XYZ file of C-alpha atoms in Angstrom:
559
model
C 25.443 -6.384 -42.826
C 23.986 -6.788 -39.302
C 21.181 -3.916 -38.659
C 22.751 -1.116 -36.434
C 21.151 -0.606 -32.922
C 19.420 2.717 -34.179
C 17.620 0.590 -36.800
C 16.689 -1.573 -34.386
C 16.046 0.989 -31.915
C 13.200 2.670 -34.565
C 11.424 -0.538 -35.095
C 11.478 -1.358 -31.230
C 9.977 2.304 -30.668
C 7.479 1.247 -33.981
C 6.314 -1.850 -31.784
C 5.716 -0.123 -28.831
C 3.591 2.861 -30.288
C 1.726 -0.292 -32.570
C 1.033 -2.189 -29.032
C -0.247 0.971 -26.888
C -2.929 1.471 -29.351
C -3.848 -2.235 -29.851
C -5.113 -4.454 -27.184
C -3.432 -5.406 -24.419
C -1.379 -8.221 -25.623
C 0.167 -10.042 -22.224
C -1.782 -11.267 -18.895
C 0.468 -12.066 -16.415
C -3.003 -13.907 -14.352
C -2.665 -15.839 -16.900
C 0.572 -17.823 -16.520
C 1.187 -20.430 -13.938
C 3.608 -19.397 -11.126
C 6.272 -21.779 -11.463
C 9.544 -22.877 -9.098
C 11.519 -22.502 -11.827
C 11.760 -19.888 -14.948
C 9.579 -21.249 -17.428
C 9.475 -18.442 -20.472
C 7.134 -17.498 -22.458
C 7.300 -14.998 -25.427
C 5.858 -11.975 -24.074
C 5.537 -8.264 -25.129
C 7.361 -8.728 -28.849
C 10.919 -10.021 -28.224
C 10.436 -10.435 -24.531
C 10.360 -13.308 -22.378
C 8.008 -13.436 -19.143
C 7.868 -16.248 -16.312
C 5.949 -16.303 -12.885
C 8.904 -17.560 -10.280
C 7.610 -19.151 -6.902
C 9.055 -17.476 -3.642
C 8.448 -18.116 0.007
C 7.017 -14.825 1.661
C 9.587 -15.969 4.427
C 12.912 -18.004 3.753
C 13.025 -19.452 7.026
C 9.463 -20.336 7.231
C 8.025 -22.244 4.252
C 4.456 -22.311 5.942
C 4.120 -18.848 5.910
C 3.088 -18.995 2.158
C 4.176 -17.844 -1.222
C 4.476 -15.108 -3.142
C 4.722 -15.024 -7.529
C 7.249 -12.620 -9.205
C 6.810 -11.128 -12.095
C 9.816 -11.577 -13.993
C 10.742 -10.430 -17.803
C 14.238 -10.895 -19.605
C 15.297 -9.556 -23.335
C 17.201 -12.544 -24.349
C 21.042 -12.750 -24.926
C 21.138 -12.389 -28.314
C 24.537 -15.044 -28.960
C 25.518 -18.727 -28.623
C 25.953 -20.417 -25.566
C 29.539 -20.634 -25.737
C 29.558 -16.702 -25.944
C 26.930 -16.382 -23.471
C 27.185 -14.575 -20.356
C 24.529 -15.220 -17.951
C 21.777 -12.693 -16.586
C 22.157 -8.764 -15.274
C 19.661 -8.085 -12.879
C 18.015 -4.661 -12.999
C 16.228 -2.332 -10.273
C 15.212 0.876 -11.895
C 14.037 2.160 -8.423
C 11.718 3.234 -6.661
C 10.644 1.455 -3.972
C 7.664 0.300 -5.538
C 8.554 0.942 -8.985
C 7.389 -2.240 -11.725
C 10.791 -3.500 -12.968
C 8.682 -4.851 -15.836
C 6.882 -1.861 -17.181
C 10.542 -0.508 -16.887
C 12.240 -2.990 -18.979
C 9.706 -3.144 -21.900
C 11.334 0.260 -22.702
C 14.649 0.318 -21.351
C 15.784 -3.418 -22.143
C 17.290 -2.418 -26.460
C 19.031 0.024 -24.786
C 20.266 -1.778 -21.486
C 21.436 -4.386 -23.573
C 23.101 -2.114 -25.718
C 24.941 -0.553 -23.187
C 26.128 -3.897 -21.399
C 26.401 -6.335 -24.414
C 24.215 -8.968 -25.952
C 25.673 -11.730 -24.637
C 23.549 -11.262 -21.540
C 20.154 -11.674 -20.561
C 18.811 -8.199 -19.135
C 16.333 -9.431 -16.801
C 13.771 -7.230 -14.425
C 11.021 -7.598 -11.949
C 8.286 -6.505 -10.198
C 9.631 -6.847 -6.226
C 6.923 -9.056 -4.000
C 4.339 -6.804 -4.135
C 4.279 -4.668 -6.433
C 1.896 -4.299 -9.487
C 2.109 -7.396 -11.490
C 3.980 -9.549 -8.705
C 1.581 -11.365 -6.282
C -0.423 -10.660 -4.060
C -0.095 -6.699 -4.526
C 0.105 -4.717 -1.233
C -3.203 -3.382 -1.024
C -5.082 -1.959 1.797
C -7.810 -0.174 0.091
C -10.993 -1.857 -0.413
C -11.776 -0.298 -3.998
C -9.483 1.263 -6.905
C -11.896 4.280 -6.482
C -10.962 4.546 -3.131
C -7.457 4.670 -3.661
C -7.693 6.702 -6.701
C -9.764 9.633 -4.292
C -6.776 9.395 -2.019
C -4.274 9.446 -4.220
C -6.117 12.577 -5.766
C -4.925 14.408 -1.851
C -1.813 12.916 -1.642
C 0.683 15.622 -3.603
C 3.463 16.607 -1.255
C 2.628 19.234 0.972
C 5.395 21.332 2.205
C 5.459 21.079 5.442
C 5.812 24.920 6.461
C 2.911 25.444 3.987
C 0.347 26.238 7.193
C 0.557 26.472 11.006
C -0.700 22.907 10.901
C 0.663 21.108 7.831
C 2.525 18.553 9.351
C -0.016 17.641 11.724
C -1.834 17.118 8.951
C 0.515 14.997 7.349
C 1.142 13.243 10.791
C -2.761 12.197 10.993
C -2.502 10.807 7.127
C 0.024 8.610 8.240
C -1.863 7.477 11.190
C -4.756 6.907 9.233
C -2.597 4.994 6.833
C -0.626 2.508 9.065
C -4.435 1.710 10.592
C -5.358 0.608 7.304
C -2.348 -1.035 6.583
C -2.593 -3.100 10.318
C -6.204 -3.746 9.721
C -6.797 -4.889 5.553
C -3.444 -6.636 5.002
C -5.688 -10.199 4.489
C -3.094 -11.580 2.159
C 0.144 -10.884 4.654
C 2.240 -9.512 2.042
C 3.160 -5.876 3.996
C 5.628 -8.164 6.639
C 7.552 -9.354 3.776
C 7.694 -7.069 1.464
C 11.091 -5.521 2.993
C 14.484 -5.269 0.958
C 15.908 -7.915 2.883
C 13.783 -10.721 0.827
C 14.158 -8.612 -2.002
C 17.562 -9.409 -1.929
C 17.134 -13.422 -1.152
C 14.554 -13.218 -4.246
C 17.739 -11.648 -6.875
C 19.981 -14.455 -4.978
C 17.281 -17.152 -5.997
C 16.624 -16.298 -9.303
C 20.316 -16.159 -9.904
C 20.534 -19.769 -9.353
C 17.460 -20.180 -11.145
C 19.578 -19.100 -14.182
C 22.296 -21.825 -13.157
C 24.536 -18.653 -12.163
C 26.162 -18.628 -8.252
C 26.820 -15.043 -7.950
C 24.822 -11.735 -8.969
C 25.540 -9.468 -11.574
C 23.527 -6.304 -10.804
C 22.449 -2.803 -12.079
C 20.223 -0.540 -9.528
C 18.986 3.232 -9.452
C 18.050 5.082 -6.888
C 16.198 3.158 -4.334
C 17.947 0.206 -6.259
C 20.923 1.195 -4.787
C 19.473 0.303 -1.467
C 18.653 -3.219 -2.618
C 22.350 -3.352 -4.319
C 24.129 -2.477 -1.165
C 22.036 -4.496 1.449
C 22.440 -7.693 -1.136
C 26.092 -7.202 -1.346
C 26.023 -6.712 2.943
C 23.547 -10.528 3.438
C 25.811 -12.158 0.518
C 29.286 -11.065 0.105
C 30.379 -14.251 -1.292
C 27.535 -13.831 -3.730
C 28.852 -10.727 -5.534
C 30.079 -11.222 -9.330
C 29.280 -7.429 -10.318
C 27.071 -4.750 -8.589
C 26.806 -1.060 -9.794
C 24.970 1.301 -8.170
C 23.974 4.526 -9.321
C 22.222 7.688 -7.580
C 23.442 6.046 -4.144
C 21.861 6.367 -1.422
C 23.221 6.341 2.048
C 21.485 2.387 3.346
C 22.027 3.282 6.907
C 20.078 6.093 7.033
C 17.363 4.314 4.878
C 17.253 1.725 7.580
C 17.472 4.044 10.537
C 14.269 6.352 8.929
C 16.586 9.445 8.866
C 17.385 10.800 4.838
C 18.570 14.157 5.954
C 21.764 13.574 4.327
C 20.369 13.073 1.367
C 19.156 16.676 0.532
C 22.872 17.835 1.394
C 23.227 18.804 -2.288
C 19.613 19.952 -2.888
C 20.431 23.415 -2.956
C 23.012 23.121 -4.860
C 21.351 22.158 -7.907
C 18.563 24.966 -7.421
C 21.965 27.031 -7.631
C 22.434 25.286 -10.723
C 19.384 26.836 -11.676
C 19.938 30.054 -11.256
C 24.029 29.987 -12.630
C 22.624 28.010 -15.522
C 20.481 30.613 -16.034
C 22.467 33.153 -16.195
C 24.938 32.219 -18.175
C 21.947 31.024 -20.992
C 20.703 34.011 -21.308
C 17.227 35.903 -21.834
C 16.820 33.828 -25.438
C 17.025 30.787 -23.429
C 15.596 31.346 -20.047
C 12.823 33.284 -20.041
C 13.777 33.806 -15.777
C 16.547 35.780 -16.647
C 18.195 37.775 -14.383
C 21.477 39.527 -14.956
C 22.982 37.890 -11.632
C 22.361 34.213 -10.324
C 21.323 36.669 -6.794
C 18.944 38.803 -8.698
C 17.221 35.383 -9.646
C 16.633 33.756 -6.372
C 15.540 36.938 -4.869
C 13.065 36.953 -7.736
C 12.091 33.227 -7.128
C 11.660 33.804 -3.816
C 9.151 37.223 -3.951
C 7.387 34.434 -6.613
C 6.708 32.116 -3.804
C 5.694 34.499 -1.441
C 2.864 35.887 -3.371
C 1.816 32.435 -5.043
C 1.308 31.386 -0.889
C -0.575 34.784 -0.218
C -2.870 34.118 -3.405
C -2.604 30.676 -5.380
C -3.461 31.048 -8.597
C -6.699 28.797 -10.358
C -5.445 26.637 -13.874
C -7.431 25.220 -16.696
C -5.204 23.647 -19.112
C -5.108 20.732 -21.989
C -3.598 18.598 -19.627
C -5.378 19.289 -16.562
C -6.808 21.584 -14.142
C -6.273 23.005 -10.770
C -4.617 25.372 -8.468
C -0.948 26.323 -8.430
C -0.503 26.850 -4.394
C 2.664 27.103 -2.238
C 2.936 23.685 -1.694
C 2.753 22.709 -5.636
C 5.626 25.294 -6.432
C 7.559 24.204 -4.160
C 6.970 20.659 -5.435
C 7.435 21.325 -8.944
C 10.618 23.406 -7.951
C 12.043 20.541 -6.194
C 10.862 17.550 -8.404
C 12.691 19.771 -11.564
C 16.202 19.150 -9.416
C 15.726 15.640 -10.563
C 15.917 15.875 -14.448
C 17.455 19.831 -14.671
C 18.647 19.304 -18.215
C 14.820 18.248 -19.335
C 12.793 20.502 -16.693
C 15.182 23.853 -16.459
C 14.257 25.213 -19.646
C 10.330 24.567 -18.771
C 10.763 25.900 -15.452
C 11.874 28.985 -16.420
C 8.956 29.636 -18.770
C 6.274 28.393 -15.874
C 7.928 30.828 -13.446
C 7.510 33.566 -15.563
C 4.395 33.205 -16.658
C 3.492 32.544 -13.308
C 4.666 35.703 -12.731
C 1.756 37.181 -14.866
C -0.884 35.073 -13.839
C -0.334 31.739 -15.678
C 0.106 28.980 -14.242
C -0.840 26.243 -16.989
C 3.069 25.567 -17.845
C 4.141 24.927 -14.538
C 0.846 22.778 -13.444
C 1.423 20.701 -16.801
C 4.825 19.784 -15.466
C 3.554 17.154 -12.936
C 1.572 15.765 -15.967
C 3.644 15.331 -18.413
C 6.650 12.886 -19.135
C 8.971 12.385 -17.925
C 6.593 11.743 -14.731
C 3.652 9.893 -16.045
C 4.089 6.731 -17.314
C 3.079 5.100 -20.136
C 2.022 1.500 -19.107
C -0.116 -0.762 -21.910
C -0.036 -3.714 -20.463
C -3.076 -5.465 -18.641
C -4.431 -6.199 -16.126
C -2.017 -3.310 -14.697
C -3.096 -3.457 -10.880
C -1.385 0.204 -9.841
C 1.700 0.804 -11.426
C 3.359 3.998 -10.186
C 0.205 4.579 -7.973
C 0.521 2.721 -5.143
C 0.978 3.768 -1.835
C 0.697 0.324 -0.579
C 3.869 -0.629 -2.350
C 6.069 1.960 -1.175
C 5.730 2.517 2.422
C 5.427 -1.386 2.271
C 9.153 -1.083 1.953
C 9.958 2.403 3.162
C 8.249 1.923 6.782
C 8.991 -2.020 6.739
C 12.372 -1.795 6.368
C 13.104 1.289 8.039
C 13.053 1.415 12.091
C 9.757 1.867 14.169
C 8.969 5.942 13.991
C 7.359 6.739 17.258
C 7.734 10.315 17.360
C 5.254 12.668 18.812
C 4.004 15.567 16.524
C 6.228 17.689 18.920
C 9.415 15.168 17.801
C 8.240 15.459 14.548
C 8.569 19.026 14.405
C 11.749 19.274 16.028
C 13.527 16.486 14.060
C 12.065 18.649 10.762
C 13.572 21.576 11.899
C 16.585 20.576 12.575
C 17.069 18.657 9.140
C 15.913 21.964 7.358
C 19.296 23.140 8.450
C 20.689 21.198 5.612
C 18.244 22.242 3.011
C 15.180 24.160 2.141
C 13.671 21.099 0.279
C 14.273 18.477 2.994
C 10.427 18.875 3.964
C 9.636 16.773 0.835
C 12.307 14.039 2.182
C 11.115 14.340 5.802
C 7.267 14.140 4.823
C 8.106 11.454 2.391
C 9.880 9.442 5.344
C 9.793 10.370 9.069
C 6.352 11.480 9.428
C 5.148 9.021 6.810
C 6.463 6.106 8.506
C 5.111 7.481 11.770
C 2.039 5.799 11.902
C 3.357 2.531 10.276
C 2.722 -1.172 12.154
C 3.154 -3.840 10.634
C 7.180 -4.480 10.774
C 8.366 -7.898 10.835
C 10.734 -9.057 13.681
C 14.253 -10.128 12.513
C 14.499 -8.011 9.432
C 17.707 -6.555 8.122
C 19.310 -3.408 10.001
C 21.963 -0.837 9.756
C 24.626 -0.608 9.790
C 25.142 -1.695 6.161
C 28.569 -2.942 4.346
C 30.841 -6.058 4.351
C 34.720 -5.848 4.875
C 35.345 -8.513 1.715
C 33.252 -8.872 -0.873
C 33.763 -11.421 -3.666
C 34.121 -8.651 -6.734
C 34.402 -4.577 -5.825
C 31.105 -2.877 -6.128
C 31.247 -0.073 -8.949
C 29.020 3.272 -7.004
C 28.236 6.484 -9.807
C 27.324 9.774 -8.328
C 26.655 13.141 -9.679
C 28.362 16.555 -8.866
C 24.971 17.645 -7.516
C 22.170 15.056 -6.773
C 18.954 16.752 -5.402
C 18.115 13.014 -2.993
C 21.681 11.293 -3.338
C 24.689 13.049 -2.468
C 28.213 12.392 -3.353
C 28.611 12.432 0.826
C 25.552 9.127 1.121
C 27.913 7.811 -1.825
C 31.027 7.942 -0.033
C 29.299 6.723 3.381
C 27.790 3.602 1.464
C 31.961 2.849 0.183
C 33.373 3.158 3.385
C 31.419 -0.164 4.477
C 32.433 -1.788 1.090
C 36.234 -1.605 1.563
C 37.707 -2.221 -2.094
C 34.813 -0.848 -3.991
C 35.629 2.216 -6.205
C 32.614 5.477 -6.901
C 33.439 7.755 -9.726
C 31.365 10.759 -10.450
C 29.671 12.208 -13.522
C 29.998 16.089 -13.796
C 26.019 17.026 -13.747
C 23.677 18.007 -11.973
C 20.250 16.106 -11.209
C 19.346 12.044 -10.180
C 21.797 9.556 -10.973
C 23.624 9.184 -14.345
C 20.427 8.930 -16.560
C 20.230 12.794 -15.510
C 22.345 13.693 -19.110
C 23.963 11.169 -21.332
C 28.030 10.355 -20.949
C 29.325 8.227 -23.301
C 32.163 8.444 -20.689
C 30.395 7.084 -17.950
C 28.932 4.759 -20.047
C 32.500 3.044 -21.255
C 32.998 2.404 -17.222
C 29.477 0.876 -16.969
C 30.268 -1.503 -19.980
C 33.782 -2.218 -19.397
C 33.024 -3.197 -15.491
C 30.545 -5.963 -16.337
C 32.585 -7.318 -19.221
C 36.261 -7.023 -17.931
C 36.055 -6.272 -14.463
C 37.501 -2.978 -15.018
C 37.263 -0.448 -12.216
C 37.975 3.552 -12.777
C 40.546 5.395 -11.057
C 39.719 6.681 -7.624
C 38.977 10.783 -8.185
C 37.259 9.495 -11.851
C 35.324 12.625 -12.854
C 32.912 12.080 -16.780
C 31.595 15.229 -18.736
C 28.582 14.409 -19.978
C 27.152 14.932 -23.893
C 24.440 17.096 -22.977
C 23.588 21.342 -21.986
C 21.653 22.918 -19.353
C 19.304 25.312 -21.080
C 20.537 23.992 -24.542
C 18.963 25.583 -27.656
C 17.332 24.111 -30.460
C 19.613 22.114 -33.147
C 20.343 24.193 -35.804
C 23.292 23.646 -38.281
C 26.042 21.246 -37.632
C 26.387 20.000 -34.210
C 29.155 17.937 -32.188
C 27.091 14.820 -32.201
C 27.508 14.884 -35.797
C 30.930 14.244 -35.544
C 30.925 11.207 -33.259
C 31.078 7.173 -34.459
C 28.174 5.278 -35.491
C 28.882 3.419 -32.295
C 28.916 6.634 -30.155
C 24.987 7.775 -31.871
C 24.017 4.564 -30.906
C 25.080 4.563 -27.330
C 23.682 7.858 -26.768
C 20.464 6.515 -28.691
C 20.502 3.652 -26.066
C 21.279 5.557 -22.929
C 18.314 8.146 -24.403
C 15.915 4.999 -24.310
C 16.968 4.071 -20.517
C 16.518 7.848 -19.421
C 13.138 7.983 -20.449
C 12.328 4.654 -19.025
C 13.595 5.344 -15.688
C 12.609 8.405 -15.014
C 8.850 8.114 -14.404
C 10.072 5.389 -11.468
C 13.043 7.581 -9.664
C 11.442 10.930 -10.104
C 8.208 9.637 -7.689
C 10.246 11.056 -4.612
C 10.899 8.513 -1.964
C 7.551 8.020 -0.155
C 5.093 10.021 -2.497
């Protein structure tokens, strides 16, 4: 009998725990970059090539860049074979790579082995080349990475001046140290072309594609350059791509609030056993967050803890708060015990948040140049794809202001994007622009959304399907980012049967999901002990993908 995936699955997970503590066993400087995908065995069961791009498609003198690329094999003969899925776990700047060494059992469980699940590192980013790098030392980007948490912008009288003069400091050293050229052509755009060429490189004419998050983004603007190119392309946690390119992501924090709400109903109906914020009434707990935040801005309170030490402030709340909306069915139950003990002085369980998975990542492999560090990388491809910001302070404030009117978090997406991008400068002429969408594509795109996604709305999901006329979004019934939020064997039947069969789901498609807000600790028989083999091992799978993705996705968009 053929081992089951959860056999496979525990030696995988075996492997990986071996490899972390051994030495690093793959150096990407040390393969050739190649024009064509030449494997090598790579990270035990994993392939790895170096693929050749221009830095510009329409000029070849420009230079080159070298992709990282990785693929877990099809695992079937080559009459049953299938060809590759492409997969973007977000970001922008997230390593595709680092990604896939975790996710790829589980991708390939969910889609089938008779495809390759291939990944990358986008032109540059970590083990692609050259990186996007415009400080001088590692030290020097570590110190200002060690001031760079999100600062709410209503924090102080002058926080987004602040911000604003980071920025500005920022696109300086961007315009001044990029020596290798790689900022200009880092945008989604040649993202796109680079998925397009290393389609053909796998003797395949059209893309089959999975993206998250920012990966959405990519998805959408591929299937807008290439219609004609389009075998399969699902996006999940969508994004609205026009307002991407036109450096406005107000609408998406139209839902933020709504999953704080979540929060507090959740909550509520858990119970004092289960959240230790309890309040009789969903009211009675916001009030009580709220007189919380008030006093942690009048006096912050000092942490020493296992993990790490600091000071919980206004700003770090606030972040924590809105950085929980992401994952609600991992981070609710933690919350609630860091808010009350905050309450009383404590602040180590809500500063250990930050530091802890699901939002640190666990990345072996060497020479790893940044990883999820990187500022370079992502307003590389925030600011270069997005229009030229040339807003005053005075702007600044104004446009923030007005956008709070949709939520109380959108400082975070605001600061992550407008003011960042303010002081950006290095934007290449004839790059790809809103509006975003094709009238006839060669296959229907497949869009997921959630009932309440804290950065991607159902309304940027249904703006991104009106320019794909045919496509079909369905939603799964949960809060937080994108599907990987809570497991749904539901949602992941649609996944499955679209890339094998084509299959779309019925317009108005709503999936409950196999997982509980505030859920208690197993004890005695359980519902998952009733499902299939098959059904233990999809959830097993989609578990393994979760807690791959998540350190990428759950970086904010900008931070």
């Amino acid at each position: 009998m053929a081992p089951t995936f959860l056999v496979i699955l525990s030696a995988f997970l075996l492997a990986q725990s071996i490899s972390a503590q051994a030495p690093p066993s793959f150096r990407w400087d040390h393969l050739k970059p190649s024009k064509n995908l030449d494997w090598t065995s790579c990270y035990g069961g994993f392939q790895c090539t170096r693929l050749e791009v221009p830095l510009d498609y329409s000029d070849n003198s420009v230079g080159k860049a070298a992709l990282a690329v990785i693929r877990l094999p099809a695992n079937v003969s080559k009459a049953e074979y299938r060809g590759p899925i492409l997969f973007n776990p977000g970001g922008p700047g997230g390593s595709g790579v680092d990604t896939l060494v975790t996710a790829g059992p589980g991708l390939q469980m969910l889609f089938g082995n008779e495809y390759d699940i291939v990944s990358f590192d986008p032109r540059g980013v970590s083990y692609s080349t050259p990186v996007a790098s415009f400080f001088l030392t590692d030290a020097e980007r570590a110190v200002w990475n060690a001031g760079s948490l999100p600062t709410s912008l209503n924090a102080s009288s002058d926080s987004l001046q602040h911000d604003f003069a980071r920025a500005k400091l920022l696109g300086q050293l961007a315009a001044q140290r990029d020596t290798t050229n790689i900022l200009k052509y880092m945008t989604t755009d040649n993202v796109a072309r680079d998925m397009l060429l290393m389609t053909q490189k796998f003797g395949f004419g059209k893309l089959k594609y999975y993206g998250i998050s920012y990966g959405s983004i990519l998805g959408a603007t591929f299937a807008a350059m290439f219609p004609d190119k389009v075998e399969r392309i699902l996006i999940d946690g969508v994004l609205d791509a026009d307002s991407w390119y036109n450096a406005n992501l107000t609408i998406e924090a139209t839902d933020t609030d709504k999953v704080l709400q979540g929060f507090f109903d959740g909550c509520v109906a858990a119970g004092p056993d289960l959240c230790a914020f309890y309040e009789p009434t969903a009211d009675a707990i916001s009030n009580r967050l709220a007189a919380l935040t008030e006093a942690v801005r009048a006096n912050p309170v000092p942490v020493i803890s296992p993990v790490a030490y600091g000071i919980v402030d206004y700003s770090l709340l606030r972040n924590t708060l809105f950085t929980s909306l992401y994952v609600p069915y991992i981070l609710f139950g933690p919350l609630a015990q860091g808010l009350a003990a905050l309450e009383k002085g404590d602040g180590s369980i809500l500063f250990s948040i930050l530091a802890q998975p699901p939002f640190q990542c666990d990345c072996s492999s060497d020479p790893a140049p940044f990883h999820l560090n990187n500022p370079e990388a992502v307003l590389g491809v925030l600011c270069g794809d997005g229009m030229d910001v040339t807003d005053t302070v005075d702007e600044l404030r104004a446009f923030y202001l007005n956008a709070a009117k949709t939520s109380q978090f959108v400082e975070f997406l605001v600061a992550s994007n407008r003011v960042s991008c303010a002081g950006w400068q290095v934007h290449r002429e004839g790059r790809f622009k809103a509006p975003v969408g094709a009238p006839n594509t060669s296959f229907p795109l497949l869009l997921l959304t959630t009932s309440a996604d804290p950065v991607a709305p159902k309304a940027a999901g249904l703006k991104t399907l009106a320019g794909f006329p045919g496509s079909v979004i369905f939603e799964q019934d949960s809060p937080g980012h994108a599907s990987i939020t809570a497991p749904s064997l539901c949602t992941s039947n649609y996944f499955r049967q679209y890339f094998r069969n084509g299959t779309l789901p019925e317009p108005g498609t709503v999936c409950p999901v196999d997982a509980q807000l505030f859920a208690p600790p197993p004890s005695g028989p359980s519902r998952r002990d009733t499902l299939s083999e098959g059904d233990k091992e999809m959830l097993a799978a989609l578990k393994l993908i979760g807690d791959a993705v998540r350190p990428v996705i759950s970086r904010k968009i900008g931070h």
